[in-house]
Short mmCIF file of C-alpha atoms in Angstrom, two decimals:
data_model
loop_
_atom_site.label_atom_id
_atom_site.label_comp_id
_atom_site.label_asym_id
_atom_site.label_seq_id
_atom_site.Cartn_x
_atom_site.Cartn_y
_atom_site.Cartn_z
CA MET R 11 86.88 65.95 62.60
CA PHE R 12 88.14 65.09 66.01
CA ASP R 13 92.50 66.23 65.74
CA GLN R 14 93.07 63.63 68.93
CA LEU R 15 91.75 60.74 67.15
CA ASN R 16 93.81 61.70 64.27
CA ASN R 17 97.32 60.56 66.57
CA PHE R 18 96.16 57.99 68.58
CA LEU R 19 96.01 56.46 65.35
CA GLY R 20 99.20 58.21 64.43
CA TRP R 21 98.20 59.72 60.97
CA ARG R 22 98.53 62.79 60.36
CA THR R 23 97.33 62.79 56.66
CA THR R 24 95.98 60.11 54.56
CA ASP R 25 99.37 59.50 53.03
CA GLU R 26 99.66 57.98 55.89
CA LEU R 27 97.46 55.59 55.94
CA LYS R 28 97.82 52.91 54.47
CA GLU R 29 94.10 51.16 55.16
CA ASP R 30 92.62 49.40 52.99
CA PHE R 31 89.25 48.08 54.52
CA ILE R 32 88.68 49.97 58.49
CA LEU R 33 85.84 47.95 60.48
CA LEU R 34 84.32 50.45 62.47
CA LYS R 35 82.75 48.10 65.76
CA ASP R 36 80.84 49.07 69.11
CA GLY R 37 81.45 46.74 71.78
CA GLY R 38 78.32 47.60 73.94
CA PRO R 39 76.84 48.40 76.24
CA SER R 40 74.40 50.40 74.47
CA PHE R 41 74.59 54.24 75.17
CA ILE R 42 77.59 54.35 74.01
CA GLU R 43 78.02 53.34 70.36
CA ALA R 44 80.90 53.90 67.10
CA PRO R 45 78.62 56.17 64.49
CA PHE R 46 80.89 59.48 65.87
CA LEU R 47 84.04 58.03 64.43
CA LEU R 48 82.03 57.68 61.04
CA HIS R 49 81.31 61.48 61.53
CA HIS R 50 84.89 62.05 61.46
CA PHE R 51 86.14 60.13 59.03
CA ILE R 52 83.96 61.89 56.30
CA SER R 53 85.30 65.07 57.78
CA PHE R 54 88.80 63.45 57.34
CA PHE R 55 89.26 62.59 53.92
CA LEU R 56 87.14 65.37 52.88
CA ARG R 57 89.07 67.48 54.28
CA SER R 58 92.68 65.71 52.62
CA GLY R 59 90.49 65.93 49.22
CA HIS R 60 89.69 63.15 48.38
CA LYS R 61 86.37 62.34 47.27
CA VAL R 62 83.94 60.32 49.43
CA VAL R 63 80.90 57.85 48.92
CA LEU R 64 78.41 57.02 51.70
CA ALA R 65 76.42 54.10 51.48
CA SER R 66 74.06 54.88 54.47
CA LEU R 67 71.06 52.51 55.33
CA GLU R 68 71.26 53.14 59.13
CA GLN R 69 70.71 56.85 58.61
CA THR R 70 69.38 59.65 55.90
CA PRO R 71 71.35 62.01 54.84
CA PRO R 72 70.22 64.88 56.47
CA TYR R 73 71.69 63.40 59.65
CA TYR R 74 75.07 63.34 58.77
CA VAL R 75 74.83 66.55 57.28
CA VAL R 76 73.74 67.97 61.11
CA SER R 77 76.45 66.24 62.54
CA GLY R 78 79.44 66.86 60.54
CA SER R 79 78.04 70.94 61.17
CA LYS R 80 78.90 69.44 64.34
CA ILE R 81 81.87 68.64 63.87
CA GLY R 82 82.97 71.86 61.42
CA CYS R 83 82.24 70.24 58.25
CA ASN R 84 79.97 71.33 55.62
CA LEU R 85 79.06 68.65 54.40
CA GLU R 86 76.39 70.07 52.34
CA ARG R 87 78.63 72.11 50.16
CA GLU R 88 80.36 69.09 50.16
CA ILE R 89 77.85 67.44 48.13
CA SER R 90 76.81 70.42 45.78
CA GLU R 91 80.85 70.54 44.99
CA GLY R 92 80.20 66.93 44.35
CA ASN R 93 83.31 65.45 46.21
CA LEU R 94 80.29 63.91 49.24
CA GLU R 95 78.03 61.37 47.39
CA VAL R 96 75.62 59.62 49.42
CA VAL R 97 73.55 57.03 47.84
CA ASP R 98 71.27 57.10 50.32
CA LEU R 99 70.00 52.99 51.31
CA LEU R 100 68.04 53.51 53.79
CA GLY R 101 65.25 55.16 51.16
CA SER R 102 65.16 53.41 48.69
CA SER R 103 65.33 50.57 50.81
CA LEU R 104 61.08 50.36 50.06
CA ASP R 105 60.89 49.76 46.84
CA GLU R 106 63.57 48.76 45.44
CA TYR R 107 66.41 46.38 47.54
CA LEU R 108 63.69 44.66 49.04
CA SER R 109 62.55 43.57 45.37
CA LEU R 110 59.53 43.79 44.85
CA ASN R 111 60.03 41.30 41.66
CA GLU R 112 59.56 38.44 42.28
CA ASP R 113 61.47 36.38 39.20
CA LYS R 114 64.51 39.22 40.99
CA SER R 115 66.07 37.05 43.39
CA ASN R 116 67.99 39.38 46.37
CA SER R 117 72.05 38.25 45.36
CA SER R 118 71.02 40.67 41.78
CA THR R 119 69.70 43.60 43.73
CA LEU R 120 73.54 43.15 45.60
CA LYS R 121 75.61 43.05 42.41
CA ASP R 122 73.36 45.26 41.57
CA LEU R 123 74.38 47.96 43.51
CA TYR R 124 78.31 46.92 43.41
CA GLN R 125 78.26 47.67 40.21
CA LYS R 126 76.29 51.31 40.42
CA LEU R 127 79.12 51.42 43.33
CA GLN R 128 81.68 50.13 40.58
CA ALA R 129 80.02 53.27 38.33
CA MET R 130 81.02 55.61 40.64
CA THR R 131 84.80 58.13 41.00
CA TRP R 132 85.43 57.68 45.37
CA LYS R 133 88.63 57.06 46.39
CA VAL R 134 86.80 56.23 49.84
CA LEU R 135 84.20 53.71 50.79
CA ILE R 136 81.60 53.75 53.49
CA ILE R 137 78.78 51.80 54.53
CA ASP R 138 76.98 52.12 57.10
CA ASP R 139 75.96 49.16 58.78
CA ILE R 140 76.18 46.87 56.85
CA SER R 141 74.84 44.52 59.21
CA LEU R 142 71.42 45.81 57.39
CA LEU R 143 71.00 44.36 54.97
CA LEU R 144 71.50 41.36 56.37
CA ASN R 145 68.12 42.53 58.28
CA LEU R 146 66.41 43.63 55.34
CA GLY R 147 66.31 39.86 54.03
CA HIS R 148 69.95 39.47 52.27
CA ASN R 149 71.24 36.10 52.67
CA GLU R 150 74.74 36.34 55.22
CA ASN R 151 76.31 34.77 52.20
CA ASP R 152 75.30 36.92 49.97
CA VAL R 153 75.91 40.23 51.65
CA ILE R 154 79.81 38.38 52.45
CA ASN R 155 79.81 38.41 48.73
CA PHE R 156 79.34 41.97 48.37
CA LEU R 157 82.06 43.06 50.92
CA HIS R 158 84.30 40.85 48.90
CA TYR R 159 83.68 42.34 45.76
CA LEU R 160 84.03 45.99 47.72
CA HIS R 161 87.50 45.01 49.52
CA VAL R 162 88.30 44.32 45.81
CA LEU R 163 87.57 47.20 44.09
CA SER R 164 88.62 49.23 46.96
CA ARG R 165 92.38 47.58 46.48
CA LYS R 166 91.89 48.23 42.77
CA LYS R 167 90.85 51.84 42.92
CA GLY R 168 93.60 52.56 45.51
CA GLY R 169 91.94 53.79 48.30
CA CYS R 170 89.51 53.15 51.79
CA LEU R 171 86.20 51.34 52.52
CA ILE R 172 84.92 51.83 55.53
CA THR R 173 81.63 49.76 58.13
CA LEU R 174 80.39 49.85 60.67
CA LEU R 175 79.78 46.94 62.99
CA HIS R 176 76.78 47.05 65.70
CA HIS R 177 77.39 45.14 68.83
CA THR R 178 73.62 44.36 68.70
CA VAL R 179 75.76 41.80 65.51
CA ASP R 180 75.93 38.35 66.98
CA CYS R 181 80.86 37.68 66.41
CA ASP R 182 80.52 33.93 65.68
CA SER R 183 78.22 35.02 62.98
CA ALA R 184 80.46 34.33 59.17
CA LEU R 185 79.55 37.88 58.53
CA TYR R 186 81.49 39.33 61.57
CA ARG R 187 84.63 37.30 61.71
CA LYS R 188 84.57 37.69 58.21
CA CYS R 189 85.13 41.24 57.87
CA GLU R 190 87.79 40.71 60.98
CA ARG R 191 89.76 38.40 59.03
CA LEU R 192 89.65 41.81 55.90
CA ALA R 193 90.12 44.48 58.32
CA THR R 194 93.27 46.10 58.57
CA LEU R 195 92.13 48.58 61.48
CA THR R 196 89.85 47.14 64.15
CA ILE R 197 88.86 50.52 66.50
CA GLU R 198 87.05 49.25 68.82
CA VAL R 199 84.44 51.93 71.12
CA LYS R 200 83.03 50.39 74.48
CA GLY R 201 81.26 51.46 77.38
CA LEU R 202 82.86 50.99 80.57
CA GLY R 203 82.74 47.52 82.71
CA THR R 204 81.48 48.95 85.32
CA GLY R 205 78.51 51.29 83.81
CA PHE R 206 77.75 55.19 82.32
CA SER R 207 79.90 57.79 83.83
CA LYS R 208 79.73 61.83 83.26
CA ASP R 209 83.88 62.30 82.86
CA VAL R 210 84.73 58.95 80.94
CA HIS R 211 82.63 57.47 78.41
CA GLY R 212 84.14 54.45 78.35
CA ASN R 213 86.86 52.75 76.02
CA LEU R 214 88.63 53.29 72.96
CA SER R 215 91.06 50.74 71.43
CA ALA R 216 92.23 50.29 67.86
CA VAL R 217 93.59 47.17 66.59
CA LYS R 218 96.72 47.25 63.60
CA ARG R 219 96.48 43.76 61.26
CA ASP R 220 99.82 43.98 59.60
CA ILE R 221 100.39 40.42 57.99
CA SER R 222 104.54 41.32 56.96
CA ASN R 223 105.16 40.25 59.92
CA ASN R 224 104.62 36.88 61.35
CA ALA R 225 104.38 36.98 64.72
CA SER R 226 102.13 39.40 65.98
CA VAL R 227 100.21 40.46 62.90
CA GLN R 228 97.50 42.86 65.56
CA ARG R 229 99.40 45.22 67.33
CA LYS R 230 96.33 46.63 69.84
CA THR R 231 96.60 50.06 71.42
CA SER R 232 94.36 51.10 73.82
CA LYS R 233 92.70 53.95 75.73
CA GLN R 234 89.32 56.62 77.35
CA PHE R 235 87.78 58.86 75.82
CA LYS R 236 85.39 61.48 76.87
CA LEU R 237 82.57 62.25 73.95
CA THR R 238 81.20 65.48 73.65
CA ASP R 239 78.81 67.38 71.04
CA ARG R 240 81.82 69.07 69.32
CA THR R 241 84.48 66.87 70.63
CA LEU R 242 86.38 63.75 71.40
CA HIS R 243 88.95 64.09 74.22
CA ILE R 244 90.78 61.02 74.22
CA PHE R 245 93.80 60.46 77.31
CA ALA R 246 95.39 57.23 79.41
CA ALA R 247 93.59 55.16 81.33
CA GLY R 248 93.05 56.04 84.80
CA THR R 249 94.03 60.12 84.03
CA SER R 250 90.02 61.63 83.70
CA THR R 251 90.76 65.45 84.21
CA ALA R 252 87.70 64.06 86.87
CA VAL R 253 90.12 61.64 88.32
CA LEU R 254 93.41 63.47 88.87
CA MET M 8 109.91 18.08 61.64
CA LEU M 9 108.96 21.19 58.81
CA LEU M 10 111.76 22.14 57.74
CA LYS M 11 111.79 17.49 56.96
CA LEU M 12 108.68 18.84 54.20
CA LEU M 13 109.67 21.91 53.30
CA ASN M 14 111.99 20.17 52.07
CA GLN M 15 109.59 17.48 50.49
CA VAL M 16 111.99 14.16 53.35
CA GLU M 17 109.13 13.70 53.90
CA LYS M 18 106.75 13.92 51.37
CA PRO M 19 102.96 13.49 52.25
CA LYS M 20 99.90 13.97 50.02
CA PHE M 21 98.06 16.49 51.84
CA ILE M 22 99.88 19.20 53.99
CA VAL M 23 97.43 21.68 55.86
CA ILE M 24 98.61 25.21 57.01
CA SER M 25 95.90 26.37 59.41
CA ASP M 26 96.47 29.84 61.25
CA SER M 27 94.20 32.66 62.88
CA LEU M 28 94.02 36.83 63.02
CA ASP M 29 96.56 36.21 65.76
CA VAL M 30 99.03 34.51 63.19
CA THR M 31 99.09 34.60 59.78
CA GLY M 32 100.28 31.40 58.14
CA THR M 33 99.93 33.14 54.26
CA THR M 34 104.49 33.62 54.34
CA LEU M 35 104.98 30.05 55.45
CA PHE M 36 102.13 28.70 52.55
CA GLN M 37 104.77 30.98 50.04
CA SER M 38 107.71 29.25 51.58
CA PHE M 39 106.17 26.16 50.19
CA VAL M 40 104.27 27.60 46.86
CA THR M 41 108.61 29.14 46.53
CA THR M 42 110.24 26.11 47.38
CA ARG M 43 108.79 23.56 45.42
CA CYS M 44 107.75 25.97 42.15
CA LYS M 45 111.65 24.87 42.05
CA LYS M 46 111.29 21.20 41.05
CA THR M 47 107.85 20.93 40.12
CA VAL M 48 104.17 23.26 38.01
CA VAL M 49 101.83 24.10 41.46
CA HIS M 50 98.95 24.66 40.78
CA VAL M 51 98.11 27.84 42.05
CA PHE M 52 94.27 28.10 42.84
CA LEU M 53 94.18 32.06 44.82
CA PHE M 54 90.98 33.19 46.84
CA GLU M 55 92.78 35.50 49.18
CA THR M 56 95.07 37.48 47.02
CA HIS M 57 95.08 39.00 43.82
CA PRO M 58 97.24 37.31 40.89
CA LYS M 59 100.26 40.35 40.94
CA ASP M 60 100.45 40.81 44.13
CA PHE M 61 100.91 37.15 45.21
CA LEU M 62 103.68 36.68 42.53
CA THR M 63 104.35 39.92 43.65
CA SER M 64 105.65 38.95 47.43
CA LEU M 65 106.98 36.08 45.09
CA LYS M 66 109.77 37.88 44.55
CA SER M 67 113.14 36.51 43.19
CA THR M 68 111.46 33.47 43.08
CA ASN M 69 111.20 31.48 39.32
CA HIS M 70 107.66 32.16 37.87
CA GLU M 71 107.58 29.33 35.42
CA ASN M 72 106.47 27.11 37.09
CA ILE M 73 104.18 29.15 39.26
CA ILE M 74 100.63 28.25 37.33
CA ILE M 75 98.65 30.87 38.73
CA TYR M 76 94.12 30.80 38.80
CA ASP M 77 92.84 33.62 39.79
CA PHE M 78 89.63 33.14 42.24
CA TYR M 79 89.84 36.67 44.24
CA THR M 80 88.96 39.55 41.86
CA ASP M 81 85.63 38.04 39.69
CA PRO M 82 84.31 34.77 41.22
CA LEU M 83 81.00 35.12 40.89
CA ASN M 84 81.66 36.36 37.53
CA TRP M 85 79.84 40.53 38.26
CA ASP M 86 82.30 41.21 35.97
CA ASP M 87 82.20 38.66 33.12
CA GLY M 88 85.72 37.06 34.17
CA GLU M 89 87.44 34.37 33.42
CA ASN M 90 87.27 32.60 36.72
CA THR M 91 84.16 31.45 38.28
CA ILE M 92 83.31 29.51 41.97
CA SER M 93 80.12 28.34 39.71
CA LYS M 94 77.97 25.09 40.90
CA SER M 95 80.44 22.86 38.77
CA PHE M 96 83.42 24.21 39.84
CA VAL M 97 86.26 21.43 40.68
CA PHE M 98 89.28 21.95 41.34
CA SER M 99 90.87 18.37 39.31
CA LYS M 100 88.36 19.55 36.25
CA THR M 101 90.27 23.69 36.34
CA ILE M 102 93.48 21.58 36.38
CA GLU M 103 92.70 19.49 33.60
CA ASN M 104 90.71 21.65 31.44
CA HIS M 105 94.27 23.73 31.76
CA ALA M 106 96.19 23.74 28.64
CA CYS M 107 99.76 23.62 30.53
CA HIS M 108 99.06 20.02 32.17
CA THR M 109 102.43 18.09 33.31
CA ASP M 110 102.35 14.33 34.26
CA GLN M 111 102.91 15.51 37.71
CA PHE M 112 101.82 18.57 39.59
CA ILE M 113 101.36 20.50 42.71
CA VAL M 114 97.55 22.34 44.11
CA ALA M 115 98.28 24.93 46.11
CA ILE M 116 94.94 26.67 47.83
CA ASP M 117 95.29 29.92 49.44
CA GLY M 118 91.64 30.03 51.75
CA VAL M 119 88.53 28.05 50.73
CA GLY M 120 86.17 31.06 52.98
CA MET M 121 85.48 32.06 49.88
CA TYR M 122 84.83 27.99 48.21
CA LEU M 123 82.25 27.84 51.48
CA ASN M 124 79.95 30.57 51.16
CA ASN M 125 78.73 29.76 48.02
CA HIS M 126 79.59 26.17 47.81
CA PRO M 127 78.34 23.41 51.02
CA ALA M 128 80.60 22.05 53.04
CA ASN M 129 80.71 18.62 52.53
CA GLN M 130 80.80 19.76 48.31
CA LEU M 131 85.46 21.10 49.43
CA TYR M 132 85.45 17.82 51.32
CA GLN M 133 84.68 16.05 48.21
CA ASP M 134 86.95 17.38 45.83
CA LEU M 135 88.89 18.05 47.63
CA GLN M 136 88.88 13.58 48.38
CA ARG M 137 88.98 13.53 45.10
CA LEU M 138 92.29 16.00 43.88
CA LYS M 139 93.87 13.67 46.28
CA GLN M 140 93.23 10.20 44.80
CA ASN M 141 94.16 11.88 42.21
CA PRO M 142 97.69 10.11 41.14
CA GLN M 143 98.71 12.75 39.20
CA LEU M 144 98.90 14.32 41.96
CA GLU M 145 102.14 15.02 44.00
CA GLN M 146 101.24 16.98 47.07
CA CYS M 147 98.99 19.45 47.96
CA ILE M 148 98.79 22.08 50.10
CA LEU M 149 95.98 23.63 52.23
CA LEU M 150 95.65 27.39 53.95
CA ILE M 151 92.79 27.76 56.19
CA HIS M 152 92.08 29.92 58.57
CA SER M 153 90.58 29.20 61.66
CA ASP M 154 89.08 32.12 62.12
CA GLU M 155 87.14 32.38 59.23
CA ILE M 156 86.27 28.36 59.22
CA ASN M 157 83.49 26.32 62.25
CA GLN M 158 85.70 23.85 63.62
CA GLY M 159 83.72 20.76 62.18
CA VAL M 160 84.62 21.87 59.01
CA LYS M 161 88.26 22.36 59.94
CA LYS M 162 88.51 18.56 61.61
CA SER M 163 87.34 17.32 58.37
CA ILE M 164 89.28 18.84 56.56
CA GLU M 165 92.14 18.04 58.45
CA HIS M 166 91.32 13.66 58.93
CA LEU M 167 91.84 13.85 55.34
CA SER M 168 95.43 16.08 55.73
CA ASN M 169 98.26 13.55 56.36
CA ALA M 170 100.31 16.55 57.63
CA VAL M 171 98.96 19.77 59.23
CA LEU M 172 100.48 22.76 60.92
CA ASN M 173 98.35 25.05 63.52
CA LEU M 174 100.10 28.25 63.77
CA ARG M 175 100.08 29.75 67.25
CA HIS M 176 101.38 33.16 68.89
CA PRO M 177 102.31 32.45 72.79
CA ARG M 178 103.88 35.46 73.31
CA ASN M 179 104.74 38.26 71.74
CA ASN M 180 106.97 37.82 68.17
CA VAL M 181 107.12 34.12 68.94
CA MET M 182 105.45 32.49 66.43
CA VAL M 183 105.41 28.18 67.34
CA CYS M 184 104.16 25.08 64.69
CA LYS M 185 102.50 22.59 65.75
CA THR M 186 102.84 19.93 63.37
CA ILE M 187 100.42 16.35 63.57
CA PHE M 188 102.50 14.19 60.66
CA LYS M 189 100.36 10.43 60.67
CA LYS M 190 102.79 8.54 59.63
CA PRO M 191 101.82 6.14 56.71
CA ASN M 192 101.74 2.66 58.91
CA GLY M 193 99.20 4.56 60.42
CA LYS M 194 101.49 6.25 63.37
CA MET M 195 101.45 9.70 64.08
CA LEU M 196 104.02 12.61 65.72
CA GLN M 197 103.53 15.65 66.69
CA PHE M 198 106.18 18.77 67.44
CA TYR M 199 106.89 21.76 68.42
CA GLU M 200 108.63 23.83 66.62
CA GLU M 201 109.43 28.07 66.97
CA ILE M 202 110.29 28.96 63.56
CA LYS M 203 111.35 32.80 61.85
CA ILE M 204 110.09 33.36 57.70
CA ALA M 205 112.78 35.09 56.87
CA SER M 206 111.97 37.71 53.90
CA ASP M 207 113.96 35.60 51.37
CA PHE M 208 111.21 32.56 52.67
CA GLN M 209 113.73 31.22 54.58
CA VAL M 210 112.19 29.14 57.58
CA SER M 211 114.36 27.87 60.29
CA ALA M 212 113.37 25.74 63.12
CA MET M 213 113.99 24.73 66.30
CA LYS M 214 111.89 22.49 69.15
CA TRP M 215 109.60 24.64 71.38
CA SER M 216 108.95 23.39 74.99
CA LEU M 217 106.10 23.97 77.00
CA PRO M 218 105.67 26.02 79.58
CA ASN M 219 106.70 24.01 82.46
CA HIS M 220 102.83 24.62 85.17
CA ASN M 221 105.58 24.23 87.61
CA GLU M 222 108.58 26.89 86.67
CA PRO M 223 107.60 30.40 87.84
CA CYS M 224 106.06 32.64 83.93
CA GLU M 225 108.08 34.68 82.66
CA PRO M 226 107.14 38.48 83.11
CA ILE M 227 105.46 39.09 80.10
CA PRO M 228 107.29 42.60 79.31
CA PRO M 229 104.45 45.08 77.80
CA PRO M 230 103.87 45.99 73.97
CA SER M 231 106.91 48.91 73.44
CA ASP M 232 103.91 50.69 70.94
CA GLU M 233 101.13 51.67 74.25
CA PRO M 234 101.67 54.78 76.16
CA SER M 235 102.62 55.06 79.71
CA VAL M 236 99.96 56.28 81.74
CA VAL M 237 102.48 58.18 83.74
CA SER M 238 103.72 60.19 80.67
CA ASP M 239 101.25 62.74 79.12
CA LEU M 240 101.24 64.36 83.54
CA SER M 241 102.04 67.69 84.35
CA PHE M 242 104.60 66.45 87.09
CA ASN M 243 106.03 64.73 88.11
CA LEU M 244 105.64 60.05 88.31
CA LYS M 245 108.67 58.58 87.63
CA LEU M 246 111.06 57.64 90.13
CA SER M 247 114.90 57.66 88.84
CA ASN M 248 117.90 54.78 88.87
CA ASP M 249 119.07 56.76 92.39
CA GLU M 250 115.49 56.97 93.93
CA LYS M 251 115.36 53.00 92.77
CA LYS M 252 117.62 51.69 94.66
CA GLN M 253 117.52 53.69 97.89
CA ARG M 254 114.19 52.76 97.96
CA GLY M 255 115.31 48.66 97.62
CA LYS M 256 117.57 49.53 100.77
CA LEU M 257 114.88 50.76 102.87
CA VAL M 258 113.51 47.72 105.07
CA MET M 259 110.34 48.76 106.19
CA PRO M 260 108.89 48.38 110.28
CA TYR M 261 106.52 45.61 110.34
CA THR M 262 110.41 43.38 108.64
CA GLN M 263 111.74 44.01 111.52
CA ALA M 264 108.72 43.11 114.63
CA LYS M 265 107.40 40.45 112.20
CA LEU M 266 111.60 38.84 112.93
CA ALA M 267 111.10 39.98 116.51
CA VAL M 268 108.00 37.17 116.65
CA LYS M 269 109.75 34.98 115.01
CA MET M 270 112.43 34.75 117.67
CA GLU M 271 110.27 34.51 119.71
CA GLU M 272 107.63 31.90 118.91
CA LYS M 273 111.42 29.53 119.08
CA THR M 274 112.38 29.78 122.28
CA SER M 275 109.15 29.74 123.32
CA GLY M 276 107.93 26.18 125.77
CA GLU M 277 111.20 26.32 127.29
CA ILE M 278 112.50 27.69 130.75
CA ILE M 279 115.92 28.22 130.90
CA TYR M 280 116.58 28.38 135.53
CA GLU M 281 120.10 30.32 136.62
CA LEU M 282 121.41 28.17 140.03
CA ASP M 283 121.41 29.82 142.28
CA ASP M 284 124.82 29.52 144.72
CA VAL M 285 122.57 28.33 147.43
CA ASP M 286 120.39 25.94 145.50
CA ASP M 287 121.37 22.55 146.09
CA TYR M 288 120.95 20.68 143.60
CA ASP M 289 119.57 17.34 143.52
CA GLU M 290 119.91 15.29 140.20
CA GLU M 291 118.06 12.00 141.94
CA ASP M 292 115.00 12.04 141.89
CA PRO M 293 112.79 12.55 144.62
CA ASP M 294 110.19 10.31 144.00
CA ASP M 295 111.56 6.62 143.39
CA ASP M 296 111.11 5.15 146.61
CA LEU M 297 107.26 5.89 145.87
CA ASP M 298 106.45 2.65 145.17
CA PHE M 299 102.22 2.40 143.30
#
């Protein structure tokens, strides 16, 4: 878990968390990506005692176990204790979700997946990464419907839905726009415009949507960061230790 | 103009409220519903808000005249819900099928994103057109999100409307409503108003003038929640008030030199000759007797 990230977001415990949909995105270039945020949230919610369901499309479960161990979170123990449940969509996509049965439409497979997730007990649902459903052959409208239902479900359970969007997704696409509209907190990771730097890996910005304030719905905070194997250093722009 | 629309001094049949990610139109939409339900039955189609949350947000408003159609919880019948956006879904028919159908009614729709996700845009347009032509419809209020729908669809819906309220956010904590009102005689009026909506949905509006490009722009103050760059350092980079005053009094060395150069430039090209005692100054031109 990265404590500096919690400070940046203004959280100490999950009680201060009021967001019901957190969107993680990386804005390119490709040498810096957002999955480290996923590992942080998995660790953060597990440490706070919440049940987490991880629907993985991009990586296999052993990847998350190894990444979690680097930041001090034993995911194998959490899985054995029932605090974390991993739905390996990547592993089962060839057989089940590509729908070898021609009579079964793609939208019904997403409906089945929704009903499977609905039957589980969780407080936090993490999907890594929802745009990959498009690459698996699902219609964009069906994916948006699926996202809507998951959002309704997470609000019903009083929990939180977290998903990841990579920079490869077109920002004009309907799915991207829907995710931005639904998200109450968007965290974006972006590389430096000047290129790769050893001491400053990129910009980290958080946009909170507060619908109760009509005129200033979005509040943005932005800092720079350096990500090592086990830690995340966040600092104000231009104040990296290498510069000062 | 906005207050006239809210208080029904002007009664356009179809009002469209257009918002974006930066500024939300939900509260203005709720203001319209709150004012309308005092006198007429309002049929509210909810696609983006849970009915419980919607009614809770209306607080002390009388809910007797509000009929809610929940298309948020289960629009596609994945959970065997009541209201679904099936292929045969039509706004007018849904109202007609409702038992509490009255002579005159108002319709409020809180978004069309889910509708457009499952039906083509022309079907929405035809459905809204049919609704508008219903003689029992007193008014229809539609909230659309300009970031969510295509610009072509947005323009089609605005073309169908009699009043369009575009919400903008030019500066922090300032919400501006651009109202385009189409009069029955075909004339179009445009108004810019800065609006504030209180917690009880009371709206106040005052005329907002577009920024004059000849006037210097006001510096936009930085957002207060962004931390200062100098806050986390181990040494002090800030100036006290006395230090700022002393810095303001300091005259730069190049400034004096520049002033001196300017003074020299003013006197260049002029020769000042002071006559000596022995000089015999004759004002006559010595070449006057020459005849060329």
